[in-house]
Amino acid sequence: QVQLVESGGGLVQAGGSLRLSCAASGRTFSYYAMAWFRQPPGKDREFVAAIAWSGGYSYYADSVKRRFTLSRDNAKNTGFLQMNSLKPEDTAVYYCAARRGGGNMYLVTSYDSWGQGTQVTVSA
């Protein structure tokens, strides 16, 4: 497993932007596909975006397409989630996740490494 630490969350007004970071350590980060999930208050954890180990392919939930951009810098063992045009419904705890193997990228159970989460609150 790889250890993950998220940062960059906070309080922002609707229409604003935030950039989340996910710092990895413990294993070779470039071997892992990476994803972001979020858990809104009182709801289940849901898929936000995923990126291949090479950074060549990325996938997004419909709710964040054209607003969020996922990237990674394997040389710095760090992944990023740029969030623009934020909406109140984006309010959630955001989690970084990584996986070495296959499986459905949209499922929580496909990932074996998780960060502790970072709170994102978007005010109306």
mmCIF file of N, CA and C in Angstrom:
data_model
loop_
_atom_site.group_PDB
_atom_site.id
_atom_site.type_symbol
_atom_site.label_atom_id
_atom_site.label_comp_id
_atom_site.label_asym_id
_atom_site.label_seq_id
_atom_site.Cartn_x
_atom_site.Cartn_y
_atom_site.Cartn_z
ATOM 1 N N GLN A 1 0.827 -1.191 0.000
ATOM 2 C CA GLN A 1 0.000 0.000 0.000
ATOM 3 C C GLN A 1 0.868 1.251 0.000
ATOM 4 N N VAL A 2 0.259 2.337 -0.432
ATOM 5 C CA VAL A 2 0.903 3.632 -0.410
ATOM 6 C C VAL A 2 0.164 4.506 0.594
ATOM 7 N N GLN A 3 0.893 5.364 1.300
ATOM 8 C CA GLN A 3 0.266 6.274 2.257
ATOM 9 C C GLN A 3 -0.095 7.574 1.545
ATOM 10 N N LEU A 4 -1.291 8.072 1.822
ATOM 11 C CA LEU A 4 -1.810 9.249 1.129
ATOM 12 C C LEU A 4 -2.226 10.319 2.125
ATOM 13 N N VAL A 5 -1.905 11.569 1.825
ATOM 14 C CA VAL A 5 -2.290 12.687 2.676
ATOM 15 C C VAL A 5 -2.852 13.786 1.786
ATOM 16 N N GLU A 6 -4.126 14.138 2.045
ATOM 17 C CA GLU A 6 -4.768 15.192 1.277
ATOM 18 C C GLU A 6 -4.565 16.547 1.945
ATOM 19 N N SER A 7 -4.627 17.589 1.134
ATOM 20 C CA SER A 7 -4.591 18.957 1.645
ATOM 21 C C SER A 7 -5.273 19.860 0.631
ATOM 22 N N GLY A 8 -5.577 21.082 1.071
ATOM 23 C CA GLY A 8 -6.129 22.066 0.162
ATOM 24 C C GLY A 8 -7.612 22.334 0.308
ATOM 25 N N GLY A 9 -8.279 21.610 1.190
ATOM 26 C CA GLY A 9 -9.692 21.860 1.392
ATOM 27 C C GLY A 9 -9.924 23.178 2.113
ATOM 28 N N GLY A 10 -11.190 23.561 2.206
ATOM 29 C CA GLY A 10 -11.523 24.799 2.906
ATOM 30 C C GLY A 10 -12.924 25.264 2.570
ATOM 31 N N LEU A 11 -13.174 26.513 2.921
ATOM 32 C CA LEU A 11 -14.475 27.145 2.693
ATOM 33 C C LEU A 11 -14.345 28.111 1.514
ATOM 34 N N VAL A 12 -15.272 27.995 0.566
ATOM 35 C CA VAL A 12 -15.239 28.856 -0.609
ATOM 36 C C VAL A 12 -16.658 29.203 -1.004
ATOM 37 N N GLN A 13 -16.831 30.350 -1.610
ATOM 38 C CA GLN A 13 -18.158 30.736 -2.088
ATOM 39 C C GLN A 13 -18.475 30.034 -3.412
ATOM 40 N N ALA A 14 -19.740 29.888 -3.680
ATOM 41 C CA ALA A 14 -20.167 29.293 -4.946
ATOM 42 C C ALA A 14 -19.552 30.067 -6.109
ATOM 43 N N GLY A 15 -19.085 29.312 -7.096
ATOM 44 C CA GLY A 15 -18.400 29.904 -8.237
ATOM 45 C C GLY A 15 -16.902 29.990 -8.076
ATOM 46 N N GLY A 16 -16.419 29.750 -6.867
ATOM 47 C CA GLY A 16 -14.992 29.825 -6.606
ATOM 48 C C GLY A 16 -14.254 28.556 -6.972
ATOM 49 N N SER A 17 -12.974 28.535 -6.632
ATOM 50 C CA SER A 17 -12.104 27.420 -6.988
ATOM 51 C C SER A 17 -11.281 26.970 -5.793
ATOM 52 N N LEU A 18 -10.920 25.711 -5.808
ATOM 53 C CA LEU A 18 -9.986 25.137 -4.851
ATOM 54 C C LEU A 18 -9.120 24.125 -5.580
ATOM 55 N N ARG A 19 -7.922 23.917 -5.064
ATOM 56 C CA ARG A 19 -7.035 22.882 -5.609
ATOM 57 C C ARG A 19 -6.643 21.938 -4.479
ATOM 58 N N LEU A 20 -7.065 20.702 -4.604
ATOM 59 C CA LEU A 20 -6.706 19.686 -3.626
ATOM 60 C C LEU A 20 -5.426 18.989 -4.061
ATOM 61 N N SER A 21 -4.616 18.623 -3.075
ATOM 62 C CA SER A 21 -3.403 17.868 -3.339
ATOM 63 C C SER A 21 -3.457 16.554 -2.583
ATOM 64 N N CYS A 22 -2.790 15.558 -3.151
ATOM 65 C CA CYS A 22 -2.694 14.245 -2.524
ATOM 66 C C CYS A 22 -1.231 13.826 -2.586
ATOM 67 N N ALA A 23 -0.571 13.851 -1.434
ATOM 68 C CA ALA A 23 0.836 13.490 -1.369
ATOM 69 C C ALA A 23 0.974 12.020 -1.000
ATOM 70 N N ALA A 24 1.758 11.283 -1.770
ATOM 71 C CA ALA A 24 1.919 9.849 -1.574
ATOM 72 C C ALA A 24 3.311 9.521 -1.057
ATOM 73 N N SER A 25 3.382 8.487 -0.245
ATOM 74 C CA SER A 25 4.672 8.016 0.252
ATOM 75 C C SER A 25 4.585 6.528 0.542
ATOM 76 N N GLY A 26 5.719 5.910 0.660
ATOM 77 C CA GLY A 26 5.779 4.517 1.089
ATOM 78 C C GLY A 26 5.981 3.521 -0.036
ATOM 79 N N ARG A 27 5.457 3.787 -1.189
ATOM 80 C CA ARG A 27 5.612 2.901 -2.342
ATOM 81 C C ARG A 27 5.836 3.765 -3.566
ATOM 82 N N THR A 28 6.131 3.127 -4.675
ATOM 83 C CA THR A 28 6.320 3.873 -5.907
ATOM 84 C C THR A 28 4.971 4.340 -6.434
ATOM 85 N N PHE A 29 4.726 5.616 -6.274
ATOM 86 C CA PHE A 29 3.422 6.187 -6.604
ATOM 87 C C PHE A 29 3.069 5.961 -8.060
ATOM 88 N N SER A 30 4.048 5.960 -8.926
ATOM 89 C CA SER A 30 3.766 5.848 -10.362
ATOM 90 C C SER A 30 3.209 4.490 -10.751
ATOM 91 N N TYR A 31 3.263 3.513 -9.848
ATOM 92 C CA TYR A 31 2.683 2.210 -10.126
ATOM 93 C C TYR A 31 1.177 2.180 -9.881
ATOM 94 N N TYR A 32 0.632 3.227 -9.272
ATOM 95 C CA TYR A 32 -0.740 3.216 -8.797
ATOM 96 C C TYR A 32 -1.635 4.122 -9.632
ATOM 97 N N ALA A 33 -2.821 3.615 -9.959
ATOM 98 C CA ALA A 33 -3.868 4.493 -10.448
ATOM 99 C C ALA A 33 -4.411 5.276 -9.260
ATOM 100 N N MET A 34 -4.877 6.469 -9.505
ATOM 101 C CA MET A 34 -5.299 7.344 -8.430
ATOM 102 C C MET A 34 -6.709 7.856 -8.693
ATOM 103 N N ALA A 35 -7.419 8.133 -7.630
ATOM 104 C CA ALA A 35 -8.784 8.642 -7.770
ATOM 105 C C ALA A 35 -9.114 9.579 -6.621
ATOM 106 N N TRP A 36 -10.174 10.334 -6.829
ATOM 107 C CA TRP A 36 -10.771 11.132 -5.751
ATOM 108 C C TRP A 36 -12.226 10.686 -5.598
ATOM 109 N N PHE A 37 -12.610 10.545 -4.353
ATOM 110 C CA PHE A 37 -13.992 10.289 -3.979
ATOM 111 C C PHE A 37 -14.410 11.405 -3.038
ATOM 112 N N ARG A 38 -15.705 11.526 -2.833
ATOM 113 C CA ARG A 38 -16.201 12.485 -1.859
ATOM 114 C C ARG A 38 -17.391 11.897 -1.114
ATOM 115 N N GLN A 39 -17.581 12.396 0.106
ATOM 116 C CA GLN A 39 -18.698 11.939 0.918
ATOM 117 C C GLN A 39 -19.450 13.145 1.438
ATOM 118 N N PRO A 40 -20.574 13.470 0.815
ATOM 119 C CA PRO A 40 -21.395 14.578 1.303
ATOM 120 C C PRO A 40 -22.002 14.241 2.658
ATOM 121 N N PRO A 41 -22.427 15.220 3.425
ATOM 122 C CA PRO A 41 -23.019 14.957 4.745
ATOM 123 C C PRO A 41 -24.211 14.005 4.644
ATOM 124 N N GLY A 42 -24.180 12.943 5.410
ATOM 125 C CA GLY A 42 -25.291 12.005 5.468
ATOM 126 C C GLY A 42 -25.434 11.089 4.272
ATOM 127 N N LYS A 43 -24.444 11.088 3.386
ATOM 128 C CA LYS A 43 -24.540 10.268 2.174
ATOM 129 C C LYS A 43 -23.346 9.326 2.068
ATOM 130 N N ASP A 44 -23.448 8.405 1.108
ATOM 131 C CA ASP A 44 -22.364 7.464 0.876
ATOM 132 C C ASP A 44 -21.221 8.138 0.124
ATOM 133 N N ARG A 45 -20.064 7.524 0.200
ATOM 134 C CA ARG A 45 -18.906 7.999 -0.542
ATOM 135 C C ARG A 45 -19.150 7.765 -2.030
ATOM 136 N N GLU A 46 -18.810 8.751 -2.842
ATOM 137 C CA GLU A 46 -19.091 8.658 -4.276
ATOM 138 C C GLU A 46 -17.862 9.009 -5.115
ATOM 139 N N PHE A 47 -17.811 8.414 -6.284
ATOM 140 C CA PHE A 47 -16.705 8.632 -7.205
ATOM 141 C C PHE A 47 -16.742 10.061 -7.744
ATOM 142 N N VAL A 48 -15.553 10.674 -7.833
ATOM 143 C CA VAL A 48 -15.424 12.003 -8.421
ATOM 144 C C VAL A 48 -14.617 11.937 -9.716
ATOM 145 N N ALA A 49 -13.403 11.386 -9.623
ATOM 146 C CA ALA A 49 -12.520 11.353 -10.794
ATOM 147 C C ALA A 49 -11.424 10.327 -10.569
ATOM 148 N N ALA A 50 -10.872 9.820 -11.675
ATOM 149 C CA ALA A 50 -9.773 8.860 -11.590
ATOM 150 C C ALA A 50 -8.791 9.140 -12.713
ATOM 151 N N ILE A 51 -7.537 8.747 -12.475
ATOM 152 C CA ILE A 51 -6.500 8.955 -13.481
ATOM 153 C C ILE A 51 -5.594 7.743 -13.496
ATOM 154 N N ALA A 52 -5.174 7.345 -14.693
ATOM 155 C CA ALA A 52 -4.308 6.190 -14.839
ATOM 156 C C ALA A 52 -2.930 6.450 -14.227
ATOM 157 N N TRP A 53 -2.160 5.382 -14.019
ATOM 158 C CA TRP A 53 -0.850 5.531 -13.396
ATOM 159 C C TRP A 53 0.063 6.432 -14.206
ATOM 160 N N SER A 54 -0.124 6.439 -15.522
ATOM 161 C CA SER A 54 0.721 7.253 -16.396
ATOM 162 C C SER A 54 0.241 8.695 -16.501
ATOM 163 N N GLY A 55 -0.993 8.945 -16.069
ATOM 164 C CA GLY A 55 -1.579 10.269 -16.254
ATOM 165 C C GLY A 55 -2.178 10.463 -17.623
ATOM 166 N N GLY A 56 -2.142 9.415 -18.452
ATOM 167 C CA GLY A 56 -2.600 9.573 -19.820
ATOM 168 C C GLY A 56 -4.102 9.541 -20.000
ATOM 169 N N TYR A 57 -4.802 8.956 -19.036
ATOM 170 C CA TYR A 57 -6.254 8.845 -19.145
ATOM 171 C C TYR A 57 -6.878 9.319 -17.846
ATOM 172 N N SER A 58 -7.966 10.062 -17.952
ATOM 173 C CA SER A 58 -8.689 10.489 -16.763
ATOM 174 C C SER A 58 -10.180 10.353 -17.015
ATOM 175 N N TYR A 59 -10.908 10.168 -15.930
ATOM 176 C CA TYR A 59 -12.334 9.900 -16.000
ATOM 177 C C TYR A 59 -13.016 10.723 -14.914
ATOM 178 N N TYR A 60 -14.228 11.177 -15.213
ATOM 179 C CA TYR A 60 -14.925 12.066 -14.297
ATOM 180 C C TYR A 60 -16.382 11.666 -14.132
ATOM 181 N N ALA A 61 -16.900 11.899 -12.944
ATOM 182 C CA ALA A 61 -18.337 11.789 -12.730
ATOM 183 C C ALA A 61 -19.027 12.884 -13.533
ATOM 184 N N ASP A 62 -20.217 12.585 -14.000
ATOM 185 C CA ASP A 62 -20.950 13.566 -14.811
ATOM 186 C C ASP A 62 -21.130 14.888 -14.067
ATOM 187 N N SER A 63 -21.294 14.816 -12.763
ATOM 188 C CA SER A 63 -21.584 16.002 -11.964
ATOM 189 C C SER A 63 -20.414 16.974 -11.899
ATOM 190 N N VAL A 64 -19.210 16.506 -12.244
ATOM 191 C CA VAL A 64 -18.042 17.391 -12.132
ATOM 192 C C VAL A 64 -17.355 17.616 -13.462
ATOM 193 N N LYS A 65 -17.798 16.969 -14.517
ATOM 194 C CA LYS A 65 -17.166 17.139 -15.826
ATOM 195 C C LYS A 65 -17.151 18.613 -16.234
ATOM 196 N N ARG A 66 -16.051 19.012 -16.853
ATOM 197 C CA ARG A 66 -15.832 20.384 -17.332
ATOM 198 C C ARG A 66 -15.676 21.396 -16.195
ATOM 199 N N ARG A 67 -15.717 20.935 -14.941
ATOM 200 C CA ARG A 67 -15.447 21.831 -13.814
ATOM 201 C C ARG A 67 -14.205 21.394 -13.046
ATOM 202 N N PHE A 68 -14.010 20.093 -12.933
ATOM 203 C CA PHE A 68 -12.883 19.544 -12.175
ATOM 204 C C PHE A 68 -11.852 18.968 -13.139
ATOM 205 N N THR A 69 -10.584 19.084 -12.775
ATOM 206 C CA THR A 69 -9.504 18.499 -13.563
ATOM 207 C C THR A 69 -8.550 17.763 -12.642
ATOM 208 N N LEU A 70 -8.296 16.508 -12.986
ATOM 209 C CA LEU A 70 -7.410 15.657 -12.198
ATOM 210 C C LEU A 70 -6.071 15.538 -12.919
ATOM 211 N N SER A 71 -5.000 15.671 -12.167
ATOM 212 C CA SER A 71 -3.676 15.523 -12.750
ATOM 213 C C SER A 71 -2.753 14.894 -11.716
ATOM 214 N N ARG A 72 -1.559 14.512 -12.164
ATOM 215 C CA ARG A 72 -0.595 13.934 -11.242
ATOM 216 C C ARG A 72 0.815 14.261 -11.699
ATOM 217 N N ASP A 73 1.704 14.338 -10.724
ATOM 218 C CA ASP A 73 3.120 14.546 -10.987
ATOM 219 C C ASP A 73 3.855 13.399 -10.309
ATOM 220 N N ASN A 74 4.167 12.365 -11.073
ATOM 221 C CA ASN A 74 4.783 11.180 -10.468
ATOM 222 C C ASN A 74 6.181 11.469 -9.931
ATOM 223 N N ALA A 75 6.861 12.434 -10.508
ATOM 224 C CA ALA A 75 8.193 12.789 -10.014
ATOM 225 C C ALA A 75 8.125 13.363 -8.605
ATOM 226 N N LYS A 76 6.987 13.979 -8.280
ATOM 227 C CA LYS A 76 6.795 14.571 -6.948
ATOM 228 C C LYS A 76 5.863 13.747 -6.079
ATOM 229 N N ASN A 77 5.451 12.571 -6.586
ATOM 230 C CA ASN A 77 4.554 11.688 -5.825
ATOM 231 C C ASN A 77 3.298 12.417 -5.348
ATOM 232 N N THR A 78 2.727 13.200 -6.207
ATOM 233 C CA THR A 78 1.591 14.029 -5.821
ATOM 234 C C THR A 78 0.522 14.030 -6.910
ATOM 235 N N GLY A 79 -0.711 13.979 -6.479
ATOM 236 C CA GLY A 79 -1.840 14.141 -7.382
ATOM 237 C C GLY A 79 -2.595 15.404 -7.034
ATOM 238 N N PHE A 80 -3.341 15.923 -8.008
ATOM 239 C CA PHE A 80 -4.043 17.185 -7.804
ATOM 240 C C PHE A 80 -5.466 17.084 -8.346
ATOM 241 N N LEU A 81 -6.377 17.786 -7.684
ATOM 242 C CA LEU A 81 -7.730 17.922 -8.172
ATOM 243 C C LEU A 81 -8.048 19.410 -8.202
ATOM 244 N N GLN A 82 -8.072 19.998 -9.382
ATOM 245 C CA GLN A 82 -8.437 21.395 -9.550
ATOM 246 C C GLN A 82 -9.947 21.472 -9.690
ATOM 247 N N MET A 83 -10.567 22.209 -8.796
ATOM 248 C CA MET A 83 -12.024 22.315 -8.774
ATOM 249 C C MET A 83 -12.431 23.751 -9.050
ATOM 250 N N ASN A 84 -13.113 23.963 -10.162
ATOM 251 C CA ASN A 84 -13.582 25.292 -10.554
ATOM 252 C C ASN A 84 -15.102 25.339 -10.555
ATOM 253 N N SER A 85 -15.630 26.544 -10.580
ATOM 254 C CA SER A 85 -17.091 26.742 -10.625
ATOM 255 C C SER A 85 -17.787 25.905 -9.564
ATOM 256 N N LEU A 86 -17.296 25.970 -8.369
ATOM 257 C CA LEU A 86 -17.821 25.136 -7.290
ATOM 258 C C LEU A 86 -19.259 25.504 -6.947
ATOM 259 N N LYS A 87 -20.007 24.475 -6.567
ATOM 260 C CA LYS A 87 -21.418 24.619 -6.227
ATOM 261 C C LYS A 87 -21.636 24.143 -4.794
ATOM 262 N N PRO A 88 -22.698 24.606 -4.141
ATOM 263 C CA PRO A 88 -22.969 24.122 -2.780
ATOM 264 C C PRO A 88 -23.072 22.600 -2.710
ATOM 265 N N GLU A 89 -23.561 21.973 -3.758
ATOM 266 C CA GLU A 89 -23.694 20.514 -3.755
ATOM 267 C C GLU A 89 -22.353 19.795 -3.865
ATOM 268 N N ASP A 90 -21.273 20.535 -4.072
ATOM 269 C CA ASP A 90 -19.935 19.940 -4.037
ATOM 270 C C ASP A 90 -19.410 19.813 -2.609
ATOM 271 N N THR A 91 -20.139 20.356 -1.649
ATOM 272 C CA THR A 91 -19.723 20.267 -0.249
ATOM 273 C C THR A 91 -19.631 18.808 0.185
ATOM 274 N N ALA A 92 -18.466 18.426 0.698
ATOM 275 C CA ALA A 92 -18.221 17.038 1.085
ATOM 276 C C ALA A 92 -16.828 16.918 1.684
ATOM 277 N N VAL A 93 -16.568 15.772 2.282
ATOM 278 C CA VAL A 93 -15.195 15.399 2.606
ATOM 279 C C VAL A 93 -14.632 14.701 1.364
ATOM 280 N N TYR A 94 -13.494 15.167 0.905
ATOM 281 C CA TYR A 94 -12.871 14.633 -0.304
ATOM 282 C C TYR A 94 -11.717 13.711 0.090
ATOM 283 N N TYR A 95 -11.716 12.523 -0.512
ATOM 284 C CA TYR A 95 -10.713 11.508 -0.205
ATOM 285 C C TYR A 95 -9.900 11.168 -1.455
ATOM 286 N N CYS A 96 -8.611 11.064 -1.261
ATOM 287 C CA CYS A 96 -7.722 10.565 -2.287
ATOM 288 C C CYS A 96 -7.588 9.051 -2.097
ATOM 289 N N ALA A 97 -7.531 8.314 -3.203
ATOM 290 C CA ALA A 97 -7.411 6.863 -3.142
ATOM 291 C C ALA A 97 -6.468 6.382 -4.226
ATOM 292 N N ALA A 98 -5.852 5.231 -3.986
ATOM 293 C CA ALA A 98 -4.922 4.668 -4.964
ATOM 294 C C ALA A 98 -5.109 3.151 -5.025
ATOM 295 N N ARG A 99 -4.835 2.589 -6.209
ATOM 296 C CA ARG A 99 -4.929 1.145 -6.367
ATOM 297 C C ARG A 99 -3.855 0.662 -7.324
ATOM 298 N N ARG A 100 -3.383 -0.538 -7.080
ATOM 299 C CA ARG A 100 -2.342 -1.125 -7.927
ATOM 300 C C ARG A 100 -2.955 -2.073 -8.946
ATOM 301 N N GLY A 101 -4.036 -2.725 -8.546
ATOM 302 C CA GLY A 101 -4.610 -3.743 -9.404
ATOM 303 C C GLY A 101 -5.731 -3.229 -10.275
ATOM 304 N N GLY A 102 -6.515 -4.156 -10.801
ATOM 305 C CA GLY A 102 -7.614 -3.815 -11.675
ATOM 306 C C GLY A 102 -8.885 -3.593 -10.894
ATOM 307 N N GLY A 103 -10.000 -3.841 -11.549
ATOM 308 C CA GLY A 103 -11.287 -3.640 -10.912
ATOM 309 C C GLY A 103 -11.981 -2.405 -11.436
ATOM 310 N N ASN A 104 -13.171 -2.219 -10.989
ATOM 311 C CA ASN A 104 -14.002 -1.107 -11.428
ATOM 312 C C ASN A 104 -13.543 0.187 -10.755
ATOM 313 N N MET A 105 -13.066 1.119 -11.526
ATOM 314 C CA MET A 105 -12.486 2.345 -10.964
ATOM 315 C C MET A 105 -13.508 3.189 -10.228
ATOM 316 N N TYR A 106 -14.787 2.953 -10.475
ATOM 317 C CA TYR A 106 -15.824 3.765 -9.862
ATOM 318 C C TYR A 106 -16.202 3.284 -8.466
ATOM 319 N N LEU A 107 -15.700 2.125 -8.072
ATOM 320 C CA LEU A 107 -16.098 1.518 -6.798
ATOM 321 C C LEU A 107 -15.078 1.772 -5.690
ATOM 322 N N VAL A 108 -15.578 2.109 -4.524
ATOM 323 C CA VAL A 108 -14.740 2.306 -3.338
ATOM 324 C C VAL A 108 -13.907 1.060 -3.064
ATOM 325 N N THR A 109 -14.506 -0.090 -3.233
ATOM 326 C CA THR A 109 -13.844 -1.357 -2.884
ATOM 327 C C THR A 109 -12.682 -1.705 -3.809
ATOM 328 N N SER A 110 -12.527 -1.005 -4.920
ATOM 329 C CA SER A 110 -11.409 -1.279 -5.834
ATOM 330 C C SER A 110 -10.104 -0.661 -5.359
ATOM 331 N N TYR A 111 -10.140 0.168 -4.333
ATOM 332 C CA TYR A 111 -8.969 0.917 -3.889
ATOM 333 C C TYR A 111 -8.482 0.398 -2.549
ATOM 334 N N ASP A 112 -7.169 0.231 -2.427
ATOM 335 C CA ASP A 112 -6.612 -0.323 -1.199
ATOM 336 C C ASP A 112 -5.835 0.690 -0.371
ATOM 337 N N SER A 113 -5.703 1.916 -0.865
ATOM 338 C CA SER A 113 -5.042 2.966 -0.086
ATOM 339 C C SER A 113 -5.926 4.208 -0.079
ATOM 340 N N TRP A 114 -6.076 4.792 1.112
ATOM 341 C CA TRP A 114 -6.944 5.961 1.259
ATOM 342 C C TRP A 114 -6.256 6.996 2.140
ATOM 343 N N GLY A 115 -6.541 8.269 1.828
ATOM 344 C CA GLY A 115 -6.128 9.339 2.712
ATOM 345 C C GLY A 115 -7.162 9.546 3.809
ATOM 346 N N GLN A 116 -6.889 10.517 4.676
ATOM 347 C CA GLN A 116 -7.774 10.773 5.817
ATOM 348 C C GLN A 116 -8.937 11.683 5.454
ATOM 349 N N GLY A 117 -8.860 12.331 4.289
ATOM 350 C CA GLY A 117 -9.935 13.203 3.837
ATOM 351 C C GLY A 117 -9.670 14.659 4.149
ATOM 352 N N THR A 118 -10.232 15.528 3.309
ATOM 353 C CA THR A 118 -10.150 16.967 3.537
ATOM 354 C C THR A 118 -11.516 17.581 3.247
ATOM 355 N N GLN A 119 -11.944 18.472 4.135
ATOM 356 C CA GLN A 119 -13.284 19.038 4.031
ATOM 357 C C GLN A 119 -13.313 20.168 3.000
ATOM 358 N N VAL A 120 -14.304 20.109 2.132
ATOM 359 C CA VAL A 120 -14.582 21.188 1.192
ATOM 360 C C VAL A 120 -16.000 21.674 1.458
ATOM 361 N N THR A 121 -16.141 22.952 1.748
ATOM 362 C CA THR A 121 -17.455 23.532 2.008
ATOM 363 C C THR A 121 -17.675 24.689 1.048
ATOM 364 N N VAL A 122 -18.776 24.616 0.302
ATOM 365 C CA VAL A 122 -19.100 25.652 -0.663
ATOM 366 C C VAL A 122 -20.369 26.359 -0.193
ATOM 367 N N SER A 123 -20.253 27.638 0.068
ATOM 368 C CA SER A 123 -21.397 28.410 0.546
ATOM 369 C C SER A 123 -22.136 29.030 -0.630
ATOM 370 N N ALA A 124 -23.451 29.172 -0.441
ATOM 371 C CA ALA A 124 -24.286 29.717 -1.526
ATOM 372 C C ALA A 124 -24.093 31.217 -1.684
#
